[in-house]
Short mmCIF file of C-alpha atoms in Angstrom, two decimals:
data_model
loop_
_atom_site.label_atom_id
_atom_site.label_comp_id
_atom_site.label_asym_id
_atom_site.label_seq_id
_atom_site.Cartn_x
_atom_site.Cartn_y
_atom_site.Cartn_z
CA MET A 1 -45.34 120.12 131.36
CA SER A 2 -42.67 118.43 129.56
CA ALA A 3 -39.20 119.38 130.67
CA GLU A 4 -37.48 121.81 127.66
CA ARG A 5 -34.93 119.97 125.90
CA PRO A 6 -31.62 121.60 125.41
CA PRO A 7 -30.16 122.72 122.52
CA HIS A 8 -28.71 120.14 120.26
CA PHE A 9 -25.02 120.44 119.73
CA SER A 10 -24.08 120.18 115.87
CA MET A 11 -20.54 119.21 115.90
CA LEU A 12 -19.42 119.77 112.37
CA ARG A 13 -21.41 123.09 112.54
CA SER A 14 -18.80 123.96 115.75
CA PHE A 15 -15.95 123.41 113.84
CA ALA A 16 -13.57 125.96 112.56
CA LEU A 17 -10.82 125.56 109.63
CA ALA A 18 -8.31 125.29 112.11
CA ASP A 19 -10.01 122.11 113.74
CA PHE A 20 -9.76 120.17 110.27
CA VAL A 21 -6.32 120.83 109.89
CA THR A 22 -5.84 119.51 113.83
CA LEU A 23 -8.12 116.55 112.62
CA ALA A 24 -5.14 116.33 109.57
CA ASN A 25 -2.83 115.72 112.41
CA ALA A 26 -4.77 112.89 114.17
CA ALA A 27 -5.28 111.42 110.72
CA SER A 28 -1.60 111.08 109.51
CA GLY A 29 -0.89 110.04 113.49
CA THR A 30 -3.19 106.70 112.84
CA LEU A 31 -2.29 106.41 109.20
CA SER A 32 1.40 106.06 110.97
CA ILE A 33 0.10 103.29 113.01
CA LEU A 34 -1.68 101.45 111.11
CA LEU A 35 1.52 101.31 108.65
CA CYS A 36 3.61 100.00 111.24
CA LEU A 37 1.28 97.56 111.77
CA ASN A 38 1.59 96.76 108.22
CA TYR A 39 5.18 96.59 108.78
CA VAL A 40 5.02 94.42 111.46
CA ALA A 41 2.79 91.61 109.43
CA GLU A 42 5.17 91.79 105.94
CA ARG A 43 8.24 93.78 106.68
CA GLU A 44 7.85 95.99 103.57
CA PRO A 45 10.23 98.56 104.27
CA ILE A 46 8.00 101.08 102.45
CA TYR A 47 5.48 100.95 104.89
CA ILE A 48 7.45 102.01 107.77
CA TRP A 49 9.19 104.56 105.60
CA VAL A 50 5.86 106.35 104.97
CA ALA A 51 5.21 105.83 108.72
CA PHE A 52 8.37 108.42 109.23
CA GLY A 53 7.27 110.61 106.78
CA LEU A 54 3.74 111.05 108.11
CA LEU A 55 4.76 112.17 111.55
CA PRO A 56 6.33 115.13 110.55
CA LEU A 57 3.23 116.11 108.34
CA ALA A 58 1.38 115.42 111.35
CA LEU A 59 3.40 117.98 113.45
CA ALA A 60 3.04 120.43 110.20
CA CYS A 61 -0.51 120.22 111.14
CA ASP A 62 0.14 120.85 114.96
CA VAL A 63 1.54 123.84 113.98
CA LEU A 64 -0.37 125.30 110.95
CA ASP A 65 -4.14 125.08 113.07
CA GLY A 66 -2.61 127.76 115.46
CA THR A 67 -1.98 129.61 112.85
CA ILE A 68 -5.24 129.64 111.11
CA ALA A 69 -6.76 130.44 113.98
CA ARG A 70 -4.88 133.15 114.89
CA TRP A 71 -4.97 134.43 111.08
CA ARG A 72 -9.21 134.04 111.20
CA ARG A 73 -9.47 135.03 114.60
CA LYS A 74 -11.85 132.10 115.14
CA HIS A 75 -11.91 129.19 118.02
CA SER A 76 -14.66 126.60 118.13
CA PRO A 77 -15.25 124.88 121.75
CA LEU A 78 -13.77 122.13 120.38
CA GLY A 79 -10.37 123.30 119.18
CA ALA A 80 -7.85 123.07 122.58
CA ASP A 81 -9.58 119.72 123.27
CA LEU A 82 -8.94 118.55 119.75
CA ASP A 83 -5.73 119.21 120.01
CA SER A 84 -4.14 117.58 122.66
CA LEU A 85 -6.26 114.68 121.58
CA ALA A 86 -4.64 114.18 117.91
CA ASP A 87 -0.99 115.18 119.74
CA VAL A 88 -1.63 111.79 121.64
CA VAL A 89 -2.21 110.11 118.86
CA SER A 90 0.67 111.42 116.83
CA PHE A 91 3.38 112.59 119.19
CA GLY A 92 2.56 109.94 121.80
CA VAL A 93 0.93 106.53 120.74
CA ALA A 94 2.55 106.62 117.03
CA PRO A 95 6.15 106.56 117.97
CA ALA A 96 5.70 103.95 120.61
CA VAL A 97 4.07 101.64 118.15
CA LEU A 98 7.41 102.72 115.91
CA GLY A 99 9.38 101.86 118.73
CA TYR A 100 7.55 98.52 118.82
CA ALA A 101 7.70 97.54 114.75
CA LEU A 102 11.10 98.15 115.18
CA GLY A 103 12.34 95.85 117.74
CA LEU A 104 11.22 96.96 121.09
CA ARG A 105 9.20 94.25 121.86
CA GLY A 106 10.47 92.80 125.42
CA PRO A 107 8.18 93.11 128.82
CA TRP A 108 10.30 95.47 129.97
CA ASP A 109 10.73 97.66 126.63
CA ALA A 110 6.77 97.63 126.75
CA ALA A 111 6.55 99.02 130.35
CA ALA A 112 8.52 102.28 128.79
CA LEU A 113 6.66 102.57 126.18
CA VAL A 114 3.24 102.56 127.96
CA TYR A 115 5.43 104.94 130.82
CA PHE A 116 6.18 107.44 127.34
CA VAL A 117 2.32 107.30 126.46
CA ALA A 118 1.13 108.01 129.99
CA CYS A 119 3.71 110.85 130.45
CA GLY A 120 2.38 112.37 127.26
CA ILE A 121 -1.32 112.49 128.13
CA SER A 122 -0.27 113.32 131.32
CA ARG A 123 1.73 116.30 129.99
CA LEU A 124 -1.42 117.58 127.80
CA ALA A 125 -4.06 117.37 130.63
CA ARG A 126 -1.66 119.63 132.82
CA TYR A 127 -1.51 121.93 129.96
CA ASN A 128 -5.22 121.98 129.57
CA VAL A 129 -5.75 123.05 133.39
CA THR A 130 -2.55 125.30 133.66
CA ALA A 131 -2.72 127.36 130.32
CA ALA A 132 -5.29 130.18 132.12
CA GLU A 133 -2.73 130.74 135.06
CA LEU A 134 0.28 130.77 132.60
CA SER A 135 -0.83 133.06 130.33
CA ASP A 136 0.25 136.82 130.31
CA GLU A 137 -2.16 139.56 130.20
CA ARG A 138 -2.75 138.79 126.36
CA GLY A 139 -3.91 135.50 126.73
CA LYS A 140 -0.80 133.98 125.33
CA VAL A 141 0.81 131.01 127.30
CA ARG A 142 4.44 132.50 128.48
CA TYR A 143 6.09 128.79 128.65
CA TYR A 144 5.55 124.86 128.59
CA GLU A 145 6.24 122.94 132.05
CA GLY A 146 8.08 119.88 130.40
CA THR A 147 9.03 119.54 127.28
CA PRO A 148 5.88 119.74 124.80
CA ILE A 149 4.79 116.37 123.59
CA PRO A 150 6.33 116.84 119.80
CA THR A 151 9.62 116.91 121.21
CA SER A 152 9.21 112.86 120.63
CA LEU A 153 9.90 113.37 116.82
CA LEU A 154 13.37 113.25 118.16
CA ILE A 155 12.93 109.80 118.76
CA VAL A 156 11.29 109.10 115.16
CA LEU A 157 14.51 110.79 113.88
CA LEU A 158 16.85 108.92 115.61
CA PHE A 159 14.69 105.07 114.73
CA GLY A 160 14.42 106.72 110.79
CA VAL A 161 18.50 107.06 111.04
CA LEU A 162 18.85 103.54 112.91
CA PHE A 163 16.82 102.06 110.29
CA SER A 164 18.64 103.50 107.47
CA MET A 165 21.53 101.75 108.78
CA ASP A 166 19.81 98.33 109.45
CA ARG A 167 20.55 98.69 113.45
CA VAL A 168 16.74 97.61 114.16
CA HIS A 169 15.00 94.29 115.05
CA GLU A 170 17.72 91.62 115.82
CA GLN A 171 21.14 94.16 114.97
CA LEU A 172 19.31 96.94 117.30
CA TRP A 173 21.79 99.52 118.50
CA LEU A 174 22.55 99.85 121.95
CA GLY A 175 21.52 95.29 121.92
CA ALA A 176 19.74 93.78 124.58
CA ILE A 177 20.68 92.62 128.29
CA GLN A 178 18.78 90.14 130.43
CA LEU A 179 17.11 92.06 132.95
CA GLY A 180 15.47 89.07 135.18
CA PRO A 181 13.52 86.58 133.50
CA TRP A 182 13.17 89.02 130.37
CA ALA A 183 15.18 90.95 127.88
CA PHE A 184 16.10 94.44 128.21
CA HIS A 185 16.59 96.47 125.09
CA PRO A 186 18.61 100.17 126.55
CA LEU A 187 17.33 101.78 123.40
CA SER A 188 13.89 101.55 125.12
CA LEU A 189 15.07 104.25 127.74
CA VAL A 190 15.24 107.19 125.42
CA TYR A 191 11.31 106.82 125.41
CA VAL A 192 11.63 107.09 129.26
CA VAL A 193 13.83 110.37 129.03
CA SER A 194 11.65 111.39 126.87
CA GLY A 195 8.02 110.74 128.95
CA SER A 196 9.97 112.14 132.11
CA ALA A 197 11.02 115.38 130.36
CA MET A 198 7.20 116.02 129.37
CA VAL A 199 6.08 115.93 133.00
CA SER A 200 9.04 117.29 134.93
CA GLY A 201 8.03 120.14 136.64
CA THR A 202 10.91 122.26 136.76
CA LEU A 203 11.64 122.37 133.21
CA ARG A 204 10.44 125.64 131.98
CA ILE A 205 10.14 125.85 127.32
CA PRO A 206 10.05 129.39 126.54
CA LYS A 207 6.60 128.73 123.82
CA PRO A 208 7.48 131.21 120.72
#
């Protein structure tokens, strides 16, 4: 007697409208990364400006997907995981690639960027695991432990200002210092600070 096959999981049929908005978040972040790579290859300013603009769009999608889910009172089984994965792309990897594209290219800088992304991933994983115990009787999470990963857009804003002032690449703000065998750009510390704030266990940010 053959074993009974488990029911087929139809991914597209399981998607709610909010999930497509979440995917738009991920798409915006991915396009931003690709445009940064184009900028590295060709140094055309339009690429980096569009890359900047796509990340606030990703944030808008990140806010909107939750609003739509609450409005329609419909959540898919994939919703929470999709949201976290999209946020890693748009607010973790994309800001790190942006910093790399604009001058943070030394080994020490790379370590700071990798640390930042790792903190963002860890922050989202912790949220997914602890959301239930941090929720009130209505099921709403009362506060964030550590800063939310979209706060990385403050770094994006900083680089936008620096790019407009031509304080990137060789003219990167705060310059560079020799640290052992490699040059180190102190500006990369903003990624270290941001990442550390995300994984902080003592920072508690009220959730709107």
